[in-house]
Amino acid sequence: MASDSDQKNIVVVGGGIIGCTSAYFLTRHPAYDPSKHKITLLEPSKIAGGASGKAGGLLALWAYPSNIVPLSYRLHAQLAKEHDGESRWGYRRIHCGQLAAKGRPNEKKEKLEGKPSSGESVSLNKRDGKALGKVTAAGLPKDLNWFAPESVRSYYEMGDPDTTAQVHPYQFTTAMAELAAQKGVNIILGSVTSIDTTNGSGVKSVTYKDKATQTSHTIAATDVVVSAGPWTQRVYPPAPISGMRAHSVTITPSKPISAHAIFTEISLPPDFGNKDTFLKSKRAHQKTVTPEIYARPNNEAYACGEGDHLVPLPKTTEDVETDLARCQDIIDYVSSVSDELRDGEVTVRQACYLPNVEAVSGGPLIGPTGVRGLLLAAGHTCWGIQNGPGTGKLISEFVFDGKAKSATIGSLDPRKVM
């Protein structure tokens, strides 16, 4: 355990959710003293430029891994209470469920004959008594009224407001960075080119290239936290972390939708997509698709599709290639079961890379690497936002206490897979 008199130069590599929460909790640790402890956060492009700014933001006590989920879920609630997360990053408790539905051919909004479109959305699928009876029989909650009744086949609840919540990922991640900076963290936009060690036994410095000037700089380091998401292996090659591309869209619904996160299973018509969209996908549609749809505050819906490995991980988050056809697939899929989404306005089409651990044990990997002073915090897959606060808290304990104290995470030890 480090004594109070120890000087520390802590370098956090990566400005996604894990790096930003690590920086935040380092500044909130009881042993942190800004007169003795210097913290630098290095990010190649921009804070929350990757998955941490483009994810869904679902929080759940039923997420994984179970040894850090309760801690992180609790910390989310505490952070929201302390920093007004409800207004600052959209924190709220929600319902979550699994919906099975039959997709409809996408029906374009048509102009009234002889008149320009007024922008009014008119549903062609009336919610009559018979249709609503089907919804009731399927077990759909009364306020989940933004799915076409004739499409719904079944529904079951996965989580309620006691076990499920959400945040806006970009707003949450950038807020964590801002709060860390207020307590003394120096945020630098620059790409790490090397982590330097003393005779191979412990870290001594980090060298990076400044984004703006392209000049190289070296800063002393007693502790280095590598939390670069899918780019982690590029910073620290022994880390078994890879990246998977994922696409998503945001839509402003034609009318407000209730606070639900929905995991769908949609059976598509045989000729789906042959004539319905202006942008044809180069791949055939599956018979069944599974987009996720999250209602957000301020009348926004987030929808994401399946991942792919078609395009290798680029140099930085700014170089991520978005396949517009895959985004259109997501739009078409959710439109096939919801008039409110079909008739809404698509506001964002985007892609990011999720970090996966290439090991049988899975991930994430949190803790010492075997190199003195070098910690790893990466491989959180789709649960990075959920598990960010817990990971940051644990990293602060490794740095200042020499061990994890808030959770038992031996199964996540990076040394087991490196």
Coordinates of C-alpha atoms in Angstrom, one line a residue:
M1 CA 0.0 0.0 0.0
A2 CA 1.3 3.4 -1.0
S3 CA 2.1 5.8 1.9
D4 CA 0.6 9.2 2.0
S5 CA 4.0 10.7 1.3
D6 CA 4.5 8.9 -2.0
Q7 CA 4.5 11.1 -5.1
K8 CA 2.4 9.6 -7.9
N9 CA 2.3 10.4 -11.6
I10 CA -0.8 8.6 -12.9
V11 CA -1.4 8.3 -16.6
V12 CA -4.8 7.1 -17.8
V13 CA -4.8 6.0 -21.5
G14 CA -8.1 6.3 -23.2
G15 CA -10.9 8.9 -23.0
G16 CA -13.9 6.6 -23.2
I17 CA -16.1 5.7 -20.3
I18 CA -13.6 3.5 -18.5
G19 CA -10.8 6.0 -18.7
C20 CA -13.0 8.9 -17.7
T21 CA -14.6 7.1 -14.7
S22 CA -11.1 5.9 -13.7
A23 CA -9.9 9.5 -13.7
Y24 CA -13.0 10.6 -11.8
F25 CA -12.7 8.0 -9.0
L26 CA -9.0 8.5 -8.7
T27 CA -9.7 12.1 -7.8
R28 CA -12.4 11.0 -5.3
H29 CA -10.2 8.4 -3.5
P30 CA -9.6 9.4 0.2
A31 CA -5.8 9.2 -0.4
Y32 CA -5.8 11.5 -3.4
D33 CA -3.9 14.7 -2.8
P34 CA -3.5 17.0 -5.8
S35 CA -0.3 18.4 -4.3
K36 CA 1.3 15.0 -4.4
H37 CA -0.6 13.1 -7.1
K38 CA -0.6 14.2 -10.8
I39 CA -3.2 12.6 -13.0
T40 CA -3.1 12.8 -16.8
L41 CA -5.7 11.4 -19.2
L42 CA -4.5 10.8 -22.8
E43 CA -7.0 10.4 -25.6
P44 CA -6.1 10.2 -29.3
S45 CA -9.2 11.9 -30.8
K46 CA -11.9 13.3 -28.5
I47 CA -13.6 12.3 -25.2
A48 CA -16.3 9.8 -25.8
G49 CA -15.5 9.6 -29.5
G50 CA -16.1 5.8 -29.8
A51 CA -18.6 3.4 -28.3
S52 CA -18.8 5.4 -25.1
G53 CA -20.5 8.2 -27.1
K54 CA -22.5 6.0 -29.4
A55 CA -23.8 3.1 -27.2
G56 CA -27.3 2.6 -25.9
G57 CA -26.7 3.5 -22.3
L58 CA -28.6 0.7 -20.7
L59 CA -28.0 0.0 -17.0
A60 CA -29.1 -3.3 -15.4
L61 CA -28.6 -5.4 -12.3
W62 CA -29.0 -8.4 -14.5
A63 CA -26.0 -7.4 -16.7
Y64 CA -22.6 -9.2 -16.5
P65 CA -20.2 -9.9 -15.0
S66 CA -22.1 -10.4 -11.7
N67 CA -19.1 -9.5 -9.5
I68 CA -19.0 -5.9 -10.5
V69 CA -22.5 -5.2 -11.8
P70 CA -24.1 -4.5 -8.4
L71 CA -21.3 -2.1 -7.4
S72 CA -21.5 -0.2 -10.7
Y73 CA -25.3 0.0 -10.7
R74 CA -25.3 1.4 -7.2
L75 CA -22.6 3.9 -8.1
H76 CA -24.6 5.1 -11.1
A77 CA -27.5 6.0 -8.8
Q78 CA -25.1 7.7 -6.4
L79 CA -23.4 9.7 -9.2
A80 CA -26.8 10.8 -10.5
K81 CA -27.9 12.0 -7.1
E82 CA -24.7 13.8 -6.4
H83 CA -24.3 15.5 -9.8
D84 CA -27.9 15.9 -11.0
G85 CA -27.6 13.1 -13.5
E86 CA -31.2 13.2 -14.3
S87 CA -30.8 16.6 -16.1
R88 CA -27.1 16.3 -16.9
W89 CA -26.9 12.9 -18.5
G90 CA -30.5 11.6 -18.8
Y91 CA -30.3 9.1 -15.9
R92 CA -33.7 7.5 -15.2
R93 CA -35.2 4.2 -14.1
I94 CA -37.0 2.3 -16.8
H95 CA -38.7 -0.9 -17.8
C96 CA -37.0 -3.4 -20.1
G97 CA -38.6 -6.3 -22.0
Q98 CA -38.3 -8.9 -24.8
L99 CA -40.7 -8.3 -27.7
A100 CA -41.5 -10.9 -30.4
A101 CA -43.2 -9.3 -33.5
K102 CA -44.0 -9.9 -37.1
G103 CA -42.6 -7.2 -39.3
R104 CA -44.7 -5.4 -41.9
P105 CA -43.6 -4.2 -45.4
N106 CA -42.4 -0.6 -44.8
E107 CA -45.0 1.9 -45.9
K108 CA -43.7 5.2 -47.1
K109 CA -45.3 8.4 -46.0
E110 CA -47.2 9.7 -49.1
K111 CA -48.3 13.2 -50.0
L112 CA -52.0 13.8 -50.1
E113 CA -53.2 13.9 -53.7
G114 CA -53.0 17.5 -55.0
K115 CA -51.6 18.8 -51.7
P116 CA -48.1 19.2 -50.4
S117 CA -47.2 17.1 -47.3
S118 CA -48.0 18.9 -44.1
G119 CA -45.6 16.8 -42.1
E120 CA -48.4 15.2 -40.2
S121 CA -48.0 11.4 -39.7
V122 CA -51.1 9.4 -40.3
S123 CA -50.9 5.7 -39.2
L124 CA -52.3 3.3 -41.8
N125 CA -52.7 0.6 -39.1
K126 CA -55.6 1.6 -36.9
R127 CA -55.5 0.4 -33.3
D128 CA -59.0 -0.9 -33.2
G129 CA -60.5 -3.0 -30.4
K130 CA -59.5 -6.2 -32.1
A131 CA -55.9 -5.1 -32.5
L132 CA -55.6 -3.9 -28.9
G133 CA -57.1 -7.2 -27.7
K134 CA -54.1 -8.9 -29.3
V135 CA -51.7 -6.6 -27.5
T136 CA -53.4 -7.4 -24.2
A137 CA -53.2 -11.1 -24.9
A138 CA -49.5 -10.8 -25.7
G139 CA -48.9 -9.2 -22.3
L140 CA -47.7 -5.8 -23.6
P141 CA -47.7 -3.1 -20.9
K142 CA -50.4 -0.5 -21.4
D143 CA -47.9 2.4 -21.8
L144 CA -45.9 0.5 -24.3
N145 CA -48.2 1.7 -27.0
W146 CA -45.7 2.6 -29.7
F147 CA -45.7 -0.9 -31.4
A148 CA -48.2 -1.8 -34.0
P149 CA -50.8 -4.0 -32.3
E150 CA -51.1 -6.3 -35.3
S151 CA -47.3 -6.9 -35.3
V152 CA -47.0 -7.9 -31.6
R153 CA -46.8 -11.7 -30.9
S154 CA -45.5 -11.9 -27.3
Y155 CA -43.8 -9.9 -24.6
Y156 CA -42.1 -10.6 -21.3
E157 CA -40.5 -8.2 -18.9
M158 CA -36.7 -8.6 -18.3
G159 CA -36.3 -5.7 -15.8
D160 CA -38.3 -3.0 -14.0
P161 CA -37.3 0.4 -12.5
D162 CA -35.8 -1.4 -9.5
T163 CA -33.3 -3.3 -11.6
T164 CA -33.0 -1.3 -14.8
A165 CA -32.1 2.3 -15.7
Q166 CA -30.4 4.3 -18.5
V167 CA -28.1 7.2 -19.2
H168 CA -27.1 9.0 -22.3
P169 CA -23.6 7.6 -22.9
Y170 CA -22.0 10.7 -24.5
Q171 CA -23.4 13.0 -21.9
F172 CA -22.4 10.7 -19.0
T173 CA -18.9 10.1 -20.3
T174 CA -18.1 13.8 -21.0
A175 CA -19.6 14.7 -17.6
M176 CA -17.2 12.3 -15.9
A177 CA -14.3 13.8 -17.8
E178 CA -15.4 17.3 -16.8
L179 CA -15.8 16.4 -13.2
A180 CA -12.4 14.7 -13.1
A181 CA -10.8 17.8 -14.7
Q182 CA -12.4 20.0 -12.0
K183 CA -10.4 18.0 -9.4
G184 CA -7.1 18.3 -11.2
V185 CA -7.0 15.8 -14.0
N186 CA -5.1 17.1 -17.0
I187 CA -6.8 15.9 -20.2
I188 CA -4.5 15.8 -23.3
L189 CA -5.5 14.9 -26.8
G190 CA -2.6 12.7 -28.0
S191 CA -1.8 9.2 -29.2
V192 CA 0.3 7.0 -27.0
T193 CA 3.3 5.7 -28.9
S194 CA 5.0 3.8 -26.1
I195 CA 4.8 2.9 -22.4
D196 CA 8.4 2.9 -21.1
T197 CA 9.6 0.7 -18.3
T198 CA 12.6 0.5 -16.0
N199 CA 14.7 -2.6 -16.9
G200 CA 11.4 -4.2 -17.9
S201 CA 10.2 -4.4 -14.3
G202 CA 8.0 -1.3 -13.9
V203 CA 6.6 1.7 -15.7
K204 CA 8.6 4.9 -15.7
S205 CA 7.1 7.1 -18.5
V206 CA 4.6 7.4 -21.3
T207 CA 5.4 8.8 -24.7
Y208 CA 2.7 10.3 -26.9
K209 CA 2.2 12.4 -30.0
D210 CA 0.2 15.6 -29.6
K211 CA -2.9 15.6 -31.8
A212 CA -2.7 19.3 -32.6
T213 CA 1.1 19.8 -33.1
Q214 CA 2.1 16.2 -34.0
T215 CA 5.1 16.7 -31.7
S216 CA 6.3 13.9 -29.4
H217 CA 6.3 14.3 -25.6
T218 CA 7.3 12.0 -22.7
I219 CA 5.7 12.3 -19.3
A220 CA 6.9 10.5 -16.1
A221 CA 4.6 7.8 -14.8
T222 CA 4.5 5.7 -11.6
D223 CA 1.1 4.2 -12.5
V224 CA -0.4 3.7 -16.0
V225 CA -4.0 2.6 -16.6
V226 CA -4.6 1.2 -20.1
S227 CA -8.3 1.7 -20.8
A228 CA -8.3 2.2 -24.6
G229 CA -11.3 0.0 -25.4
P230 CA -10.8 -1.9 -28.7
W231 CA -7.6 0.0 -29.2
T232 CA -6.1 -1.4 -26.0
Q233 CA -3.9 -4.0 -27.8
R234 CA -2.4 -1.3 -29.9
V235 CA -1.2 0.5 -26.8
Y236 CA -0.3 -2.7 -24.9
P237 CA 0.2 -5.6 -27.3
P238 CA -0.1 -8.5 -24.8
A239 CA -3.7 -7.5 -24.0
P240 CA -6.1 -10.0 -25.7
I241 CA -8.6 -7.3 -26.8
S242 CA -10.2 -7.1 -30.2
G243 CA -12.9 -4.9 -31.7
M244 CA -16.3 -5.6 -33.3
R245 CA -18.1 -2.9 -35.3
A246 CA -21.6 -2.0 -34.4
H247 CA -24.1 0.3 -36.1
S248 CA -26.9 2.4 -34.6
V249 CA -29.3 5.2 -35.3
T250 CA -31.3 7.8 -33.3
I251 CA -34.8 8.7 -34.3
T252 CA -37.1 11.5 -33.1
P253 CA -40.5 9.6 -33.0
S254 CA -43.6 11.1 -34.5
K255 CA -45.0 11.4 -31.0
P256 CA -43.5 10.8 -27.5
I257 CA -42.8 7.2 -26.5
S258 CA -42.7 5.7 -23.0
A259 CA -39.6 4.8 -21.0
H260 CA -38.8 1.3 -22.1
A261 CA -35.8 -0.6 -23.4
I262 CA -36.9 -3.3 -25.8
F263 CA -35.0 -6.3 -27.1
T264 CA -36.9 -7.3 -30.2
E265 CA -37.2 -10.5 -32.3
I266 CA -38.8 -9.5 -35.6
S267 CA -39.9 -12.0 -38.2
L268 CA -39.6 -10.3 -41.6
P269 CA -41.9 -10.8 -44.6
P270 CA -40.3 -12.9 -47.4
D271 CA -39.8 -9.9 -49.8
F272 CA -38.8 -7.4 -47.1
G273 CA -36.5 -4.7 -48.4
N274 CA -36.9 -5.4 -52.1
K275 CA -38.7 -2.2 -52.8
D276 CA -39.2 -0.4 -49.5
T277 CA -36.1 1.7 -49.1
F278 CA -34.1 4.2 -51.1
L279 CA -30.9 2.7 -49.9
K280 CA -30.5 -1.0 -50.7
S281 CA -28.3 -3.2 -48.5
K282 CA -25.8 -5.3 -50.3
R283 CA -26.6 -8.3 -48.1
A284 CA -29.7 -10.4 -47.8
H285 CA -32.0 -9.9 -44.9
Q286 CA -32.2 -12.6 -42.3
K287 CA -35.7 -14.1 -41.7
T288 CA -35.5 -13.0 -38.1
V289 CA -33.7 -9.8 -36.9
T290 CA -33.1 -8.6 -33.4
P291 CA -32.6 -4.8 -33.2
E292 CA -32.6 -3.2 -29.7
I293 CA -34.7 -0.1 -29.2
Y294 CA -34.2 2.3 -26.2
A295 CA -36.5 5.2 -25.5
R296 CA -34.6 8.2 -24.2
P297 CA -35.7 11.4 -22.5
N298 CA -36.5 14.4 -24.7
N299 CA -38.4 12.2 -27.3
E300 CA -35.4 10.3 -28.7
A301 CA -35.2 6.7 -29.6
Y302 CA -31.9 4.8 -30.0
A303 CA -31.8 1.6 -32.1
C304 CA -28.9 -0.7 -32.8
G305 CA -28.3 -3.8 -34.9
E306 CA -26.0 -6.8 -35.0
G307 CA -22.2 -6.4 -35.1
D308 CA -19.8 -7.2 -37.9
H309 CA -16.1 -7.8 -38.5
L310 CA -16.0 -6.6 -42.1
V311 CA -13.8 -3.6 -41.6
P312 CA -10.7 -3.8 -39.5
L313 CA -10.2 -1.5 -36.5
P314 CA -9.1 1.9 -37.8
K315 CA -6.4 4.2 -36.4
T316 CA -8.7 6.2 -34.1
T317 CA -12.4 6.8 -33.4
E318 CA -12.4 9.6 -36.0
D319 CA -11.6 7.1 -38.7
V320 CA -14.5 4.7 -38.1
E321 CA -16.4 3.9 -41.3
T322 CA -20.2 4.0 -41.1
D323 CA -22.1 1.6 -43.5
L324 CA -25.2 3.6 -44.3
A325 CA -26.9 0.5 -45.7
R326 CA -26.6 -1.2 -42.4
C327 CA -28.0 1.9 -40.7
Q328 CA -30.9 1.8 -43.1
D329 CA -31.5 -1.9 -42.3
I330 CA -32.0 -0.9 -38.6
I331 CA -34.4 1.9 -39.6
D332 CA -36.4 -0.4 -41.8
Y333 CA -36.5 -3.2 -39.1
V334 CA -37.8 -0.9 -36.3
S335 CA -40.2 0.9 -38.8
S336 CA -41.7 -2.5 -39.6
V337 CA -43.2 -2.8 -36.1
S338 CA -43.7 0.8 -35.0
D339 CA -45.5 3.7 -36.7
E340 CA -44.0 6.2 -34.3
L341 CA -40.5 5.2 -35.4
R342 CA -41.4 4.7 -39.1
D343 CA -42.9 8.2 -39.2
G344 CA -40.2 9.9 -37.1
E345 CA -37.1 11.7 -38.2
V346 CA -33.8 9.9 -38.3
T347 CA -31.3 12.2 -36.7
V348 CA -28.1 10.2 -36.5
R349 CA -26.5 7.3 -38.4
Q350 CA -23.3 6.0 -36.8
A351 CA -20.9 3.2 -36.1
C352 CA -18.4 2.3 -33.4
Y353 CA -16.3 -0.6 -32.2
L354 CA -17.0 -2.7 -29.1
P355 CA -14.0 -4.2 -27.1
N356 CA -14.1 -8.0 -26.7
V357 CA -11.7 -10.2 -24.7
E358 CA -10.2 -12.9 -26.8
A359 CA -10.1 -15.5 -24.1
V360 CA -12.3 -18.4 -22.9
S361 CA -12.9 -16.6 -19.6
G362 CA -14.4 -13.6 -21.3
G363 CA -14.1 -10.2 -19.8
P364 CA -13.7 -7.5 -18.9
L365 CA -10.1 -7.5 -17.6
I366 CA -9.5 -5.3 -14.6
G367 CA -6.3 -5.1 -12.5
P368 CA -2.5 -5.6 -12.6
T369 CA -0.7 -6.9 -15.7
G370 CA 2.4 -8.3 -14.1
V371 CA 4.4 -5.1 -15.0
R372 CA 4.7 -3.0 -11.8
G373 CA 2.5 0.1 -12.0
L374 CA 0.7 -1.0 -15.2
L375 CA -3.0 -1.7 -14.9
L376 CA -5.5 -2.9 -17.5
A377 CA -9.2 -2.0 -17.6
A378 CA -10.7 -3.1 -20.9
G379 CA -12.9 -5.6 -22.7
H380 CA -16.2 -4.5 -21.4
T381 CA -18.2 -5.5 -24.5
C382 CA -21.6 -3.9 -24.7
W383 CA -21.7 -3.3 -20.9
G384 CA -19.0 -0.6 -20.7
I385 CA -21.4 2.2 -19.7
Q386 CA -23.1 0.0 -17.1
N387 CA -19.8 -1.2 -15.6
G388 CA -17.8 2.0 -16.0
P389 CA -18.3 3.5 -12.5
G390 CA -17.5 0.2 -10.8
T391 CA -14.4 -0.3 -12.9
G392 CA -13.2 3.3 -12.2
K393 CA -13.8 2.8 -8.5
L394 CA -11.8 -0.5 -8.5
I395 CA -8.9 1.1 -10.5
S396 CA -8.7 3.9 -7.9
E397 CA -8.3 1.2 -5.2
F398 CA -5.6 -0.7 -7.2
V399 CA -3.6 2.6 -7.5
F400 CA -4.0 3.9 -4.0
D401 CA -4.6 0.8 -1.9
G402 CA -2.8 -1.8 -3.9
K403 CA -5.8 -4.1 -4.2
A404 CA -9.5 -4.1 -5.1
K405 CA -11.6 -3.5 -2.0
S406 CA -15.2 -2.8 -3.3
A407 CA -15.7 -6.1 -5.1
T408 CA -14.1 -9.5 -5.5
I409 CA -12.7 -9.6 -9.0
G410 CA -10.1 -12.4 -9.1
S411 CA -11.8 -13.9 -12.1
L412 CA -11.2 -10.6 -14.0
D413 CA -7.4 -10.6 -13.3
P414 CA -5.6 -9.8 -16.6
R415 CA -2.6 -12.0 -15.6
K416 CA -4.8 -15.1 -16.0
V417 CA -5.0 -14.6 -19.8
M418 CA -1.7 -12.9 -20.6

